[in-house]
């Protein structure tokens, strides 16, 4: 082949290679930028139904998107205190094309019972999962107003005192029974997911110990590890603190910390969160990225702030690990 033809072909190849190198790299979506889903908080009386309309959106660059909507028991339990029904059904809570949205409804019905329980709370949780680009959870708080405690008992007839002998005075009522001493240990469980795992810990109902400003609840801790064969994993943390009995305006506080560790067990990052609320509060960490072989741990504790009556509380925290690559 002539030398001139060879040089021409080499020149063409050089131009093509330069053009390919100049092309911009494909944009990579940031898992922490998954937009939240707005879930309204509602109050419902016993025997009534509250209907929540939730707009589910799959943002551009993050599709397709799968959603899961369910009701989560806190001080209100299921099915004793409430029932919930989601429409459309779970298999249809999917948006195949990015940039589109749909509306789901949750019918939350509070059970009408005859038990004085005080106000109780549950949550409506929306889990949004994007294909290999992260996920997030959002919540709405549902408060069930009890209508049984306000009804006074029917008056009982008072017997006429006997003329003789002089009646013996009735003994004075003793103090209200106290809660049993704290016992037990936090419950820890790990659940395998399609692309990762969920680890969570929950304390028993504990009184706690006296501390400055209230009663301290020691809480618990749980950890997860990114598999060694994975390149990266996304880890999100959530913590919560709930009173056992809703008493007036009694408040609780919550402290949480997520810490990441190298494969050799050396901590190299941490982030703290704190919050407070009437009867219930929660923290949610936006998430951290760790590499294969590294791990993350979340710790949570809190305080019953200046309680007005004897009570107990429960603290729990969880880590959701999603394998990215």
XYZ file of C-alpha atoms in Angstrom, residues 29-37 57-68 93 95-96 98-99 127-137 195 234 236 322-324:
43
model
C -27.982 11.016 38.814
C -27.274 11.787 42.474
C -29.139 9.437 44.801
C -29.383 12.197 47.461
C -31.293 14.390 44.980
C -34.349 12.102 44.795
C -37.227 14.520 45.374
C -39.472 14.003 48.419
C -43.128 12.998 48.250
C -43.832 12.020 40.792
C -40.945 10.400 38.900
C -38.482 13.215 38.174
C -36.583 13.429 34.934
C -33.342 11.452 34.918
C -34.536 9.098 37.689
C -37.040 6.803 35.954
C -38.572 4.355 36.006
C -39.951 4.714 39.559
C -41.698 2.191 41.837
C -43.712 3.255 44.900
C -44.938 1.459 48.003
C -47.893 2.005 41.797
C -44.302 5.167 36.686
C -42.405 3.827 33.691
C -39.520 9.844 33.907
C -41.110 13.278 34.148
C -41.275 4.462 49.755
C -40.032 5.799 46.416
C -37.506 3.614 44.590
C -35.710 4.707 41.413
C -33.910 2.190 39.203
C -30.306 2.027 40.480
C -30.368 5.728 41.391
C -31.435 5.757 45.009
C -34.611 5.713 47.074
C -36.209 7.667 49.912
C -39.023 7.375 52.456
C -30.954 -4.692 46.209
C -26.065 4.047 49.654
C -29.993 5.988 54.787
C -28.946 -0.111 48.818
C -26.285 -1.583 46.597
C -25.562 0.891 43.792
